[in-house]
Short mmCIF file of C-alpha atoms (C1' of nucleotides) in Angstrom, two decimals:
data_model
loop_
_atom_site.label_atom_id
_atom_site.label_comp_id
_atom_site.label_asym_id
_atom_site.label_seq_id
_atom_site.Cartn_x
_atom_site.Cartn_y
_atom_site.Cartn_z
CA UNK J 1 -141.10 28.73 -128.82
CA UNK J 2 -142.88 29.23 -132.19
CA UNK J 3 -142.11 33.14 -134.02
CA UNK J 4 -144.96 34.52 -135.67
CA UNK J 5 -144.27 36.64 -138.43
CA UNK J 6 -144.16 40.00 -138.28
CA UNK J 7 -145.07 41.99 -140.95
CA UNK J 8 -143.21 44.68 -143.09
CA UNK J 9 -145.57 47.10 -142.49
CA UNK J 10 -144.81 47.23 -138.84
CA UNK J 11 -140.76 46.93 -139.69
CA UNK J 12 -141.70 50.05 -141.80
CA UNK J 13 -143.09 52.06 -138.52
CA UNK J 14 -140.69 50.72 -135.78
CA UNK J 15 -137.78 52.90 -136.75
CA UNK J 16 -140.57 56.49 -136.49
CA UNK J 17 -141.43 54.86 -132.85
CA UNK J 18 -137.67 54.79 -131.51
CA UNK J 19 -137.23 58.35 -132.81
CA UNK J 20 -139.67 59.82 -131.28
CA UNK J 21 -139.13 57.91 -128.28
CA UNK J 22 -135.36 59.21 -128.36
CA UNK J 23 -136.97 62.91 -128.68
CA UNK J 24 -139.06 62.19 -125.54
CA UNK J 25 -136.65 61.07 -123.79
CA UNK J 26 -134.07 64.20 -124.78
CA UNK J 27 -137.35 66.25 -123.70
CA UNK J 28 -137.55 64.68 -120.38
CA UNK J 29 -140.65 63.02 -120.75
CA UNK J 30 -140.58 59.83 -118.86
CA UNK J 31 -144.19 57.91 -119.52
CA UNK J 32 -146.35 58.23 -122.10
CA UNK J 33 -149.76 56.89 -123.10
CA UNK J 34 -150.32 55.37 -127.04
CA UNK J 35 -153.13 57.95 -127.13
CA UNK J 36 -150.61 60.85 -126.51
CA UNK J 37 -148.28 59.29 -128.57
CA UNK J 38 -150.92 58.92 -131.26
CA UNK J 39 -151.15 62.42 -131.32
CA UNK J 40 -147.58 63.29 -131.28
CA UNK J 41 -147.48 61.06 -134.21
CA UNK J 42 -150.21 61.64 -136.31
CA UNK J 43 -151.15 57.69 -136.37
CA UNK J 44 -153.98 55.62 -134.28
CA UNK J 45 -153.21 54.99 -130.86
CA UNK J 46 -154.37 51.12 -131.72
CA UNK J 47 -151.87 51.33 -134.38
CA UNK J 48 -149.31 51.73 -132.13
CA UNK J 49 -150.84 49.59 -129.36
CA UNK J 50 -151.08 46.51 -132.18
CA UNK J 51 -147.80 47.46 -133.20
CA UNK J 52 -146.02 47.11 -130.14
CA UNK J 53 -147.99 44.01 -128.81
CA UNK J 54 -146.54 41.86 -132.01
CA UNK J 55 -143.41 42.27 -129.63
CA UNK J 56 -144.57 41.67 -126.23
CA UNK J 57 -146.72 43.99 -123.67
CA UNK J 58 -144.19 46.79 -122.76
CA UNK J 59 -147.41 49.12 -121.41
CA UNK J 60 -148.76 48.85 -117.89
CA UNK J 61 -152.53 49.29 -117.69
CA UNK J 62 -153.39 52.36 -116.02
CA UNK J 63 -149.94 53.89 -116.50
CA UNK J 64 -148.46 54.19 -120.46
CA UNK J 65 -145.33 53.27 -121.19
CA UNK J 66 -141.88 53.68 -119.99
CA UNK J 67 -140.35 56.04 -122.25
CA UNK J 68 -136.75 54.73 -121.53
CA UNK J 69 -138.41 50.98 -121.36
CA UNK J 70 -139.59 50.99 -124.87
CA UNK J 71 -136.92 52.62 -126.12
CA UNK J 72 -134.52 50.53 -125.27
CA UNK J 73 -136.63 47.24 -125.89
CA UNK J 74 -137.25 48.56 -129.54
CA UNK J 75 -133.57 49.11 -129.65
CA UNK J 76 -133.37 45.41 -128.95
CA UNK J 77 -136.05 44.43 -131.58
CA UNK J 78 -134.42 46.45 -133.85
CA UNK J 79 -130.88 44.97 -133.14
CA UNK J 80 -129.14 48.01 -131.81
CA UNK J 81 -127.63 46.91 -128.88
CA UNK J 82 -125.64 45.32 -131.00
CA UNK J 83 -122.52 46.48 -132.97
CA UNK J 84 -122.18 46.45 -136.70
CA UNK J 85 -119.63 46.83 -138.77
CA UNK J 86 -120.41 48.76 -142.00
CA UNK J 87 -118.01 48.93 -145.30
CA UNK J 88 -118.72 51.70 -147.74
CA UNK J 89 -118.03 50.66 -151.05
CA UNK J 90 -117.50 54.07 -153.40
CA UNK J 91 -115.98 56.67 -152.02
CA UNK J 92 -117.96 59.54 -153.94
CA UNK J 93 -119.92 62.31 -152.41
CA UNK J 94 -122.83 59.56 -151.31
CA UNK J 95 -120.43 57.42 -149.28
CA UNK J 96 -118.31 60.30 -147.90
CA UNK J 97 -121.89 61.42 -146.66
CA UNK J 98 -123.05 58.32 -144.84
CA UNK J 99 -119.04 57.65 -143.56
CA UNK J 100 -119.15 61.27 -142.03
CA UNK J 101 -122.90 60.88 -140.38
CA UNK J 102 -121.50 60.27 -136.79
CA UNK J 103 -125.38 59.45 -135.68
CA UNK J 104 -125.24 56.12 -136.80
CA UNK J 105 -121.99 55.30 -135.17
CA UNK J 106 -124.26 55.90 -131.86
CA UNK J 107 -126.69 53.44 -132.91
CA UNK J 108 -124.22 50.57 -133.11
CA UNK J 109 -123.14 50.87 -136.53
CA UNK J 110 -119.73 51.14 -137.00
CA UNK J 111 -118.00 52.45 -140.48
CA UNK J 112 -115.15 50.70 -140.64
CA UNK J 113 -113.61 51.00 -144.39
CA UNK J 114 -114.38 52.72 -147.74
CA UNK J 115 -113.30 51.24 -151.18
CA UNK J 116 -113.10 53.14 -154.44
CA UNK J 117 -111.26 52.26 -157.61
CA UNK J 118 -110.08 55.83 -158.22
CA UNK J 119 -106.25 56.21 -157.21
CA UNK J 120 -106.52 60.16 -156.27
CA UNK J 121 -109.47 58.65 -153.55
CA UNK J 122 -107.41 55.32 -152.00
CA UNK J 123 -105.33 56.63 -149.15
CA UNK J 124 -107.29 59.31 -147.87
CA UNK J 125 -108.96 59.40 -144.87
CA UNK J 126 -112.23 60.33 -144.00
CA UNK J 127 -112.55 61.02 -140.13
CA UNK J 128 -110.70 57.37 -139.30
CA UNK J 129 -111.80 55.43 -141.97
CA UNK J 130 -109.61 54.84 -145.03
CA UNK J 131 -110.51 54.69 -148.36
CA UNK J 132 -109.08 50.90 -149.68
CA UNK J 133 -108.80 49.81 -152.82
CA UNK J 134 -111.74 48.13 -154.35
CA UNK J 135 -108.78 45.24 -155.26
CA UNK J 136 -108.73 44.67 -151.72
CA UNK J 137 -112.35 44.12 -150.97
CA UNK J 138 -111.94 40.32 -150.70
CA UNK J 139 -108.65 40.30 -148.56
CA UNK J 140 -110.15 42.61 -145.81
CA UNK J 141 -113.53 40.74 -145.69
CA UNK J 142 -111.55 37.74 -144.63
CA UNK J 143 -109.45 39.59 -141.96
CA UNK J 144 -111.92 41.94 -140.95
CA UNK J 145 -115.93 41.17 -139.73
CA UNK J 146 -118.12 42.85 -141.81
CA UNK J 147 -122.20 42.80 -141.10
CA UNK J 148 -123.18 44.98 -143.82
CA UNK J 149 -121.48 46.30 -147.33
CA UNK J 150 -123.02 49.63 -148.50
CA UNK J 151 -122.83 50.26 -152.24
CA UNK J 152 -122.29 53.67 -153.41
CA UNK J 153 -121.26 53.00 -156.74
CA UNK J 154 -122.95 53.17 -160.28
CA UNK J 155 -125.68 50.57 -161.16
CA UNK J 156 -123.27 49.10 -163.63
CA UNK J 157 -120.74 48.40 -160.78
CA UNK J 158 -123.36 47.18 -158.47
CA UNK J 159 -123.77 44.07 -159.99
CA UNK J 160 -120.72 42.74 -160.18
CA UNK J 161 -119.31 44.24 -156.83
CA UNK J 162 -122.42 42.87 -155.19
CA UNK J 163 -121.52 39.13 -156.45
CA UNK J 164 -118.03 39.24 -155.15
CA UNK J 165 -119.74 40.46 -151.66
CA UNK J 166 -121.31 37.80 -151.63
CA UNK J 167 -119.25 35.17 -152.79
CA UNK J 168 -117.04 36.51 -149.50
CA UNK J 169 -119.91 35.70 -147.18
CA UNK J 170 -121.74 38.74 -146.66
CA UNK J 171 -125.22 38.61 -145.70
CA UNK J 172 -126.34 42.01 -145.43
CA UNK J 173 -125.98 44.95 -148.56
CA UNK J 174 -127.68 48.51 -148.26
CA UNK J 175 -127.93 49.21 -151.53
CA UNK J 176 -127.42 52.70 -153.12
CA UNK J 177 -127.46 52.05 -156.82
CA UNK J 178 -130.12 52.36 -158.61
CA UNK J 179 -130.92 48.80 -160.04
CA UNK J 180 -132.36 45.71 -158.20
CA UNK J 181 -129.09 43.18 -157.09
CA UNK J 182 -130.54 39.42 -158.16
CA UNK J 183 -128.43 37.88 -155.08
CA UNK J 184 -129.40 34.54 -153.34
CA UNK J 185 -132.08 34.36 -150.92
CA UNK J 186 -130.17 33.99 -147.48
CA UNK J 187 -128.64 37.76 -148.54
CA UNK J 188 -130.93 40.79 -147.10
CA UNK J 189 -130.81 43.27 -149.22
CA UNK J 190 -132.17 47.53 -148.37
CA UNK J 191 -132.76 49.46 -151.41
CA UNK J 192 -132.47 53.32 -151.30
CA UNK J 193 -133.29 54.26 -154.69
CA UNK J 194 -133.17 58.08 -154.49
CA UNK J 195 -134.51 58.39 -157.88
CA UNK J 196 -137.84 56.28 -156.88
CA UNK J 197 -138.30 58.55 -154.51
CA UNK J 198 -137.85 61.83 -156.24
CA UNK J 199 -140.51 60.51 -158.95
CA UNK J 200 -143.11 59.74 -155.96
CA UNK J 201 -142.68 63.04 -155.29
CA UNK J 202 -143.15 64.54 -158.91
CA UNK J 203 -145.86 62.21 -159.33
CA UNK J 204 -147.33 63.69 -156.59
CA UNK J 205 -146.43 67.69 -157.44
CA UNK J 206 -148.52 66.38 -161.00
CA UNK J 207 -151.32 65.11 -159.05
CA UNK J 208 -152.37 68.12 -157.59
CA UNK J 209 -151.76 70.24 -160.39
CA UNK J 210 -153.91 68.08 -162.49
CA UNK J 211 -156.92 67.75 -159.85
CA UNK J 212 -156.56 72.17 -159.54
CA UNK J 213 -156.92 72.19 -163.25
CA UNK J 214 -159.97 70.54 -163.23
CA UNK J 215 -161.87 72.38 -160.49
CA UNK J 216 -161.79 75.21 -162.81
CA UNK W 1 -164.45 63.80 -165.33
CA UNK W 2 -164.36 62.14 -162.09
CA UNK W 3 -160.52 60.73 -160.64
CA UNK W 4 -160.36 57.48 -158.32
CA UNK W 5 -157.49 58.13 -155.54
CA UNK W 6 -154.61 56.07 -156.17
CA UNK W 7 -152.99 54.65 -153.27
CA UNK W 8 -149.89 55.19 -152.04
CA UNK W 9 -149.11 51.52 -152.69
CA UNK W 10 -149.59 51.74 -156.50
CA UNK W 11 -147.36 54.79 -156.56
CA UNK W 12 -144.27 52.84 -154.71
CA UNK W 13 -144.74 50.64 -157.66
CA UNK W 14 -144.48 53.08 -160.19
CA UNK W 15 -141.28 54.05 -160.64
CA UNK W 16 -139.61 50.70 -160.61
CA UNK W 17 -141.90 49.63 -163.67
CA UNK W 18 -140.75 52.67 -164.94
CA UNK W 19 -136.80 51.43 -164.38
CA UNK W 20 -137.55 48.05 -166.06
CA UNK W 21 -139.28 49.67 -169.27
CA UNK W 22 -136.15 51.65 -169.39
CA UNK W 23 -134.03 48.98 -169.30
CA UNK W 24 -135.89 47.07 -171.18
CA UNK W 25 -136.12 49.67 -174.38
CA UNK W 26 -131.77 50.23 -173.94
CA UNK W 27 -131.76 46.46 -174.68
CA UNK W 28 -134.27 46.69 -177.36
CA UNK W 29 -137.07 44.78 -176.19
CA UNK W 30 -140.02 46.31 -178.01
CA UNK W 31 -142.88 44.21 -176.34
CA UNK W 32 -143.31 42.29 -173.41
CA UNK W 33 -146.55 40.71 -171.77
CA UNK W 34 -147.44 41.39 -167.82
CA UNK W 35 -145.94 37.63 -167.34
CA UNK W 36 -142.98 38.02 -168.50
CA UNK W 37 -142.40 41.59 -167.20
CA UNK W 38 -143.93 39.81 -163.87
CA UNK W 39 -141.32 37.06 -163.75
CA UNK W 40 -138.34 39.57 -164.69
CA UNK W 41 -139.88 42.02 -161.73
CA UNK W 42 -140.54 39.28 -159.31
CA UNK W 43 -144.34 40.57 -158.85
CA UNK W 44 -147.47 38.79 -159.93
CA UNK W 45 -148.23 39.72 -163.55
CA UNK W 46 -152.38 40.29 -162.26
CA UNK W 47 -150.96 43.08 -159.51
CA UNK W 48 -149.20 44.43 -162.82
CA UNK W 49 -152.20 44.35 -164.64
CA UNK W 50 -154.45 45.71 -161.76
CA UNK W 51 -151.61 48.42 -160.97
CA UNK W 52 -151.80 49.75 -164.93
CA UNK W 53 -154.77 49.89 -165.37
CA UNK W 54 -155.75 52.03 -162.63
CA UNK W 55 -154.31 54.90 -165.37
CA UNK W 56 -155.96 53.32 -168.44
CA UNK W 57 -155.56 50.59 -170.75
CA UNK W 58 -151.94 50.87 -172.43
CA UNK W 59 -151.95 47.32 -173.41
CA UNK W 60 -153.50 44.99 -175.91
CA UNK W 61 -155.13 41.73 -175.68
CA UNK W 62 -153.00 38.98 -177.82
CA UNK W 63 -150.43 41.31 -177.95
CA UNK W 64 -149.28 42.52 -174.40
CA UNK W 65 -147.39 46.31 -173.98
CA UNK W 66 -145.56 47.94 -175.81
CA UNK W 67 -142.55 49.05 -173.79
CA UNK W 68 -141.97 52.25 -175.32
CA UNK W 69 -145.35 53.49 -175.13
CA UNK W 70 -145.84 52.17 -172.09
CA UNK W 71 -142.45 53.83 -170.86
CA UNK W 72 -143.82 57.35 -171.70
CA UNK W 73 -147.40 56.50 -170.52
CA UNK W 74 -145.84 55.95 -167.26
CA UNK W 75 -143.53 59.30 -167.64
CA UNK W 76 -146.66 61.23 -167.97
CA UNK W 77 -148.33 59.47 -165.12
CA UNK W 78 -145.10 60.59 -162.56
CA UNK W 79 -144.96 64.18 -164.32
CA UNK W 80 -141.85 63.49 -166.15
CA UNK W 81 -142.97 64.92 -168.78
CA UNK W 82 -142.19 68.08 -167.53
CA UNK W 83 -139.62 70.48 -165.81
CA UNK W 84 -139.32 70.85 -162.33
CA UNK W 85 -136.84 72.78 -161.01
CA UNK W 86 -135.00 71.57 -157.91
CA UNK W 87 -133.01 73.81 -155.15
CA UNK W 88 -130.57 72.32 -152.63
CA UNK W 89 -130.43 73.55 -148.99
CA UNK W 90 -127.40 71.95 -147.50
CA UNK W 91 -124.56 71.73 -149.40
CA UNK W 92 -122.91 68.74 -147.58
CA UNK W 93 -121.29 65.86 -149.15
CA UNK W 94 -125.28 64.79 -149.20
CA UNK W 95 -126.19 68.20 -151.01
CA UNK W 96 -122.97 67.78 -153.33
CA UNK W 97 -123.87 63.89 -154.19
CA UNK W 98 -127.65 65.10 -155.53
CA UNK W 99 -126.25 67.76 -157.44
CA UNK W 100 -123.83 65.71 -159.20
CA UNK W 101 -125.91 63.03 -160.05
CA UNK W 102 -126.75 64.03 -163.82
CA UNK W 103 -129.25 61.34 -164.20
CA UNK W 104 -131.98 63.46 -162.48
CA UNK W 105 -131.22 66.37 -165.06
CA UNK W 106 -132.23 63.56 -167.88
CA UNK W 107 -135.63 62.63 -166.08
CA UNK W 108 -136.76 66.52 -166.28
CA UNK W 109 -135.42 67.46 -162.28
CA UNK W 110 -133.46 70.77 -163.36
CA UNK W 111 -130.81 71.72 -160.09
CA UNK W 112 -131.00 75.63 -160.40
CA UNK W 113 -129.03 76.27 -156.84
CA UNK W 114 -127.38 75.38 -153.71
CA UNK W 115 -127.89 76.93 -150.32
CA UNK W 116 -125.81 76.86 -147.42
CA UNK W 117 -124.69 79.17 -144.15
CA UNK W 118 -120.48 77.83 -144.18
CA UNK W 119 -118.91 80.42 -146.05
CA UNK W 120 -116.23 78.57 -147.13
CA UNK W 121 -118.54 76.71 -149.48
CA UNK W 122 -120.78 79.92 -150.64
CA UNK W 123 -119.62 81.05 -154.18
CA UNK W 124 -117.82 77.95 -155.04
CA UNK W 125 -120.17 75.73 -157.93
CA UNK W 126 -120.90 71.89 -158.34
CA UNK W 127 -121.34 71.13 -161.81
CA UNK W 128 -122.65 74.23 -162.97
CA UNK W 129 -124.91 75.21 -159.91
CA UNK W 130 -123.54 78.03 -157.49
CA UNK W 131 -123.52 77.62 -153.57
CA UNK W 132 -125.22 80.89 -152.61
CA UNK W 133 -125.64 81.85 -148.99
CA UNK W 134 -129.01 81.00 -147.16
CA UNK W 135 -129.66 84.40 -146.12
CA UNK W 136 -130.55 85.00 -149.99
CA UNK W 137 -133.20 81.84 -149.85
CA UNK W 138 -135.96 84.21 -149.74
CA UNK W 139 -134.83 86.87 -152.87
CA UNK W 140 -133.93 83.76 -154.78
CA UNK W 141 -137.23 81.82 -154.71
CA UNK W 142 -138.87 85.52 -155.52
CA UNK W 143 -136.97 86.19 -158.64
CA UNK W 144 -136.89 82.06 -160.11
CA UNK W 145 -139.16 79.33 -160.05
CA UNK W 146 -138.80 76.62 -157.88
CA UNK W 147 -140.71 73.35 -157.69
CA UNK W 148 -138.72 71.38 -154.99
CA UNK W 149 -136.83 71.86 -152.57
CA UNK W 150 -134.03 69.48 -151.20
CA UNK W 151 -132.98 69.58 -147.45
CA UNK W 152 -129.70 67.88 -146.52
CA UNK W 153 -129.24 69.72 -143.45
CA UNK W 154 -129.48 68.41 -139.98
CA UNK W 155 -132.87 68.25 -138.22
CA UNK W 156 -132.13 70.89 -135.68
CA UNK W 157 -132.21 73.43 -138.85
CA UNK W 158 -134.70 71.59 -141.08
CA UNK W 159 -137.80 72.44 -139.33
CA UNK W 160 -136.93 75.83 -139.37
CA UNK W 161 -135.93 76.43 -143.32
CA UNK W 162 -138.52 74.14 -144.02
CA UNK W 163 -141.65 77.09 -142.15
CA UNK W 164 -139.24 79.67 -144.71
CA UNK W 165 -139.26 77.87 -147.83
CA UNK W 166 -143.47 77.08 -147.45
CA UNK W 167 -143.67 80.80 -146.35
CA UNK W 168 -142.23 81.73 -149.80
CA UNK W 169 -144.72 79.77 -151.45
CA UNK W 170 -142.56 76.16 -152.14
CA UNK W 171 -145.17 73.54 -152.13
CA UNK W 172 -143.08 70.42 -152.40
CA UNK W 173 -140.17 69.04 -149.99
CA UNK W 174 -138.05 66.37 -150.67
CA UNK W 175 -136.36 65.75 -146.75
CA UNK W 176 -133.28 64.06 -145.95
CA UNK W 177 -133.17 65.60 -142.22
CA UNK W 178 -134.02 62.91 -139.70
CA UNK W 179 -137.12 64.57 -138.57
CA UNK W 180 -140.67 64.68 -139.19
CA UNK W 181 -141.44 68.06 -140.93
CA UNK W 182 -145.13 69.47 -139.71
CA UNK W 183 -146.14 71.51 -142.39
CA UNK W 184 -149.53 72.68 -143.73
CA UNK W 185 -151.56 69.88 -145.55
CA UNK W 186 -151.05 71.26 -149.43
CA UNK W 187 -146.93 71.57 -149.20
CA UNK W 188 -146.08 67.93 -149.67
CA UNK W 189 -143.37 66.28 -148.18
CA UNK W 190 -140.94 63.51 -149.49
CA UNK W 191 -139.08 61.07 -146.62
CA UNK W 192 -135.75 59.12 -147.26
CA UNK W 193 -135.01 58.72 -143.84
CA UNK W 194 -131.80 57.09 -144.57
CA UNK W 195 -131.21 56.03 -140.58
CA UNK W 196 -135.13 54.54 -140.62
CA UNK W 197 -133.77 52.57 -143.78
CA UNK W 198 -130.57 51.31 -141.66
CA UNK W 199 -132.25 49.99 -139.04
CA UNK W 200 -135.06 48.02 -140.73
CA UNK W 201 -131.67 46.33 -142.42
CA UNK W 202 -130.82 45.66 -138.86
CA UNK W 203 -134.07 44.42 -138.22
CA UNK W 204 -133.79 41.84 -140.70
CA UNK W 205 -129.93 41.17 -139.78
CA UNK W 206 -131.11 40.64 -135.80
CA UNK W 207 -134.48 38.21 -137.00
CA UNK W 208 -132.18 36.08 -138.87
CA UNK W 209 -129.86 35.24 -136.47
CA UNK W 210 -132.40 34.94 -133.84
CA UNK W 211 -134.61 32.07 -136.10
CA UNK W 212 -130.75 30.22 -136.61
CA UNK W 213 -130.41 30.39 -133.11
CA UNK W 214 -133.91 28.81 -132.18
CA UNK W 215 -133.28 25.84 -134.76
CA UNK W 216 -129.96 24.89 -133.17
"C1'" DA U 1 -160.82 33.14 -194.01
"C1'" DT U 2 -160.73 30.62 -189.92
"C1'" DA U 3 -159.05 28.56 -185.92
"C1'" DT U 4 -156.06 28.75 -182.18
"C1'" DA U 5 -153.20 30.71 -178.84
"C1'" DA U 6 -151.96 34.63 -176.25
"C1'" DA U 7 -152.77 38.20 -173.30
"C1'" DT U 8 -155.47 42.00 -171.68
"C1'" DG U 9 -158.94 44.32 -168.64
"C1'" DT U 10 -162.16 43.40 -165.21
"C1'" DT U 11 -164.70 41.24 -161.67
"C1'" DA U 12 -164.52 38.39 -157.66
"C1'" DA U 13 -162.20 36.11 -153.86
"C1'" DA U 14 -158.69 35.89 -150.58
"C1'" DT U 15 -155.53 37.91 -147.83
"C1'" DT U 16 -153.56 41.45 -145.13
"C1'" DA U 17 -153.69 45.71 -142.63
"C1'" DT U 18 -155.97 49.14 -139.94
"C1'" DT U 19 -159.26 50.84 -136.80
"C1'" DG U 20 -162.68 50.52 -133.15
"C1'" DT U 21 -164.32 48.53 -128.88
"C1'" DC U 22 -164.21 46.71 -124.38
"C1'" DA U 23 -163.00 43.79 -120.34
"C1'" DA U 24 -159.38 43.68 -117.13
"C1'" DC U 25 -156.46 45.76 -114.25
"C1'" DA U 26 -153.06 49.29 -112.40
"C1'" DA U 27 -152.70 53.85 -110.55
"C1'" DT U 28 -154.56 57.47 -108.24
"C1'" DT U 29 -157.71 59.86 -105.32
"C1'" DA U 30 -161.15 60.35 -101.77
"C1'" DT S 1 -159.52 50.93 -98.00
"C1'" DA S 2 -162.91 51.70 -101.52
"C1'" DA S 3 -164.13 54.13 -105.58
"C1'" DT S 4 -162.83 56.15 -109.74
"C1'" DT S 5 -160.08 57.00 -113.63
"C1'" DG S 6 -156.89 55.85 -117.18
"C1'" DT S 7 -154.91 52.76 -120.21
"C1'" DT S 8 -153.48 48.49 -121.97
"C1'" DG S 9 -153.94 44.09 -124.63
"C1'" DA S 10 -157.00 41.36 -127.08
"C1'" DC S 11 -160.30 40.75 -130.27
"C1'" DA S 12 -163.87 42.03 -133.54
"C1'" DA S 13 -165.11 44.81 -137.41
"C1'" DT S 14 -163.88 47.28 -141.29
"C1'" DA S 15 -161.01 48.71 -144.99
"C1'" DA S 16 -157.44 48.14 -148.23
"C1'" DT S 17 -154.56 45.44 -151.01
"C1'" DT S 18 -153.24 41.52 -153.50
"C1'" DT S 19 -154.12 37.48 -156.02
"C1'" DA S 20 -156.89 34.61 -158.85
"C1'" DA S 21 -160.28 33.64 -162.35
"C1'" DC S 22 -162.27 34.43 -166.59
"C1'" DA S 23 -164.61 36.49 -170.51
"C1'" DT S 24 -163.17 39.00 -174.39
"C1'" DT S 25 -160.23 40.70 -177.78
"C1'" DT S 26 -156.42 40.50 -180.85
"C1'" DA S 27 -152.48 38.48 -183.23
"C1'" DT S 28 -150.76 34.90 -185.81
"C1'" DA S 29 -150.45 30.78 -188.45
"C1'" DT S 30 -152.43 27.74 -191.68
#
DNA sequence: ATATAAATGTTAAATTATTGTCAACAATTA
DNA sequence: TAATTGTTGACAATAATTTAACATTTATAT
C-alpha cells in the first residue's frame, strides 16, 4: 500500500479539528456536517472536507460526521492513542509550566523526568516528576523509554544538550530555545520560538498603525 | 502611496532572518549574499530575495547585504523599533517564565504588570513587575498604556478577560489559552497553542514509525 | 580604465494550496 | 415504497506561494 504525502499545511489544521471536535463532544453534539463545522470554525467546509479525505472518508453522505468517530480517528492520525513519554530538560519557570499542564497527560503524553544543572532545583519534585541532574541525562535514557526530550534551556545550552540527545537515540525534541538545532535528518524536531511569535505580532500591531496613518 | 498585502507566509519568515542577522553581526560578519545566508538558513536564496524585497531593496548587486543594515531594516519592518508595552494576565509558572525572560525587554517588549485572581501571588513581584489583582485590570489599563496583552490562563477564563481587555480598548492579544478567542476583526490575536504544537510532533513521531513498519 | 565575476531585483514558470462544483448516495419524509 | 433533501468525496478551477531564470548593476582585480 503506497502513502501519499500529506502536506504540512493540513498537519498545521488537524490539531484545531480534534479540539473542536473534543468541545462538541463535551457539548453533547453527536453529528455534525463540514458546512456547520465550517462555520463553527471560520474555514471552508471543502477545506475541511479535503482535509479529512487525505485520511480516509470518515463522513456518511446524507448524514455528517460522527462527532465521537472523527475524533477518535484523528486521535489515531495524530498518534494519541498512543503513550509518550516526555523528558523536560530545564527545570525553570517554562518547564515547570509544561510538567504541571495535566491536559497533556490526557492526551497520551506522559512527563516522566525534568533535568536542570542547578543544585537548589535537582531533588525537588514537581507533582511526581523529579527534577534529575542534567549529569544523568544519558544514564536514564538508557534505563528509561523516552519518545520525546523537551528543551527548556538557553539557546547556548541547546546545542550541545541537543547532541548528547541524540547521540542517546532520541528521535523526537520539542524545542524551546530560541535557535535552530542542526541535528541529523532521521531526528523530528518542533520549534516553539516564543520570540518569533511575539514579533509576528508587533509586526502586525505596526502594520495597522502604519496603514491608519496614511488614511489621514 | 499605495501598500501590497504581505502574506502571512512572508511574515513567518521574518523573524528568523531577523535571528540569523543577529547572529550573524555578534560574530562579526558584516556582509553576506542571499546564497550564502540561503545555505546557512536552509531556504532557497531566490525565496530570500523574493521575501526582501517585498519591503524594498536593502541589498546591492555585486555586493549582496549588509547585515547590519539589513538587521535594522528588518527591525523597522516588525516594529521593533519601538516600545510596546506588554501586560501579563496569569501569573502561572507560564506568566512567571515570560516575565523573566529579559530578552524581550532588549527587542523593545516593555512588561509593565502581572494580573492574577490567587491572592497568594498578588503583591509579590517577578523581576521588577508587581502581581496586582485582576479586579484592578480595568483602572490599570485606564491610567497606563498598554499595547499587548499576554493570557496564560486557562481557556475556561480566557474568553472572558479577553471581551474585558478589548472592552478597555487593548487591540492586540498574544494567547496561550487553548482556545480560539472570537473577538472583533481590528483587536488582533496571536496563537502559540503549545498542545496544537505537541501533537503535530506526534504526528510526525506516529508517520515515521508507520512508513518503517510498511518497509519491513 | 576595463574586463570579469558576483549578486541583486524582477519577471516568468512551476508547484502547491484553497475553493467551488456536482454526481452519487444515504437519510428522512410523505 | 417513492420522492426529496442533505451531504459527502472527488475533481476541476482558481489562487497563492515557491522556485528558477535572467538582465542589470556593482565591486574588484589587473
Amino acid at each position: 500500500m503506497e502513502e501519499k504525502e500529506i502536506s504540512k499545511a493540513v498537519i498545521r489544521r488537524l490539531p484545531r479539528y480534534y479540539r473542536y471536535l473534543g468541545e462538541l463532544i463535551e457539548s453533547g453534539v453527536e453529528r455534525i456536517s463540514s458546512s456547520e463545522l465550517s462555520s463553527r470554525m471560520k474555514v471552508t467546509a471543502s477545506q475541511i472536507r479535503q482535509d479529512l479525505n487525505n485520511f480516509g472518508g470518515f463522513g456518511q453522505q446524507g448524514y455528517g460526521y460522527n462527532v465521537k468517530f472523527l475524533y477518535s480517528e484523528i486521535a489515531k492520525i495524530l498518534g494519541l492513542d498512543k503513550k509518550h513519554n516526555v523528558i523536560i530538560i530545564g527545570a525553570g519557570n517554562l518547564g515547570h509550566a509544561i510538567a504541571n499542564y495535566v491536559a497533556f497527560e490526557k492526551r497520551g503524553f506522559i512527563m516522566t523526568a525534568l533535568f536542570d544543572i542547578n543544585p537548589e532545583r535537582i531533588g525537588k519534585k514537581i507533582r511526581d516528576i523529579e527534577v534529575l541532574p542534567l549529569s544523568e541525562l544519558e544514564a536514564y535514557i538508557k534505563e528509561n523509554e523516552v519518545d520525546i526530550a523537551t528543551l527548556t534551556i538557553p539557546k547556548t545550552a541547546a546545542k550541545e544538550v541537543a547532541e548528547r540527545l541524540v547521540n542517546c537515540g532520541v528521535k523526537a525534541i520539542w524545542n524551546f530555545a530560541h535557535t535552530d538545532l542542526n541535528l541529523p535528518e532521521d531526528v523530528l524536531v518542533e520549534n516553539v520560538h516564543l520570540s518569533e511569535s511575539l514579533m509576528r505580532l508587533s509586526y502586525n500591531i505596526t502594520s495597522v498603525e502604519k496603514s491608519r496613518e496614511e488614511q489621514k
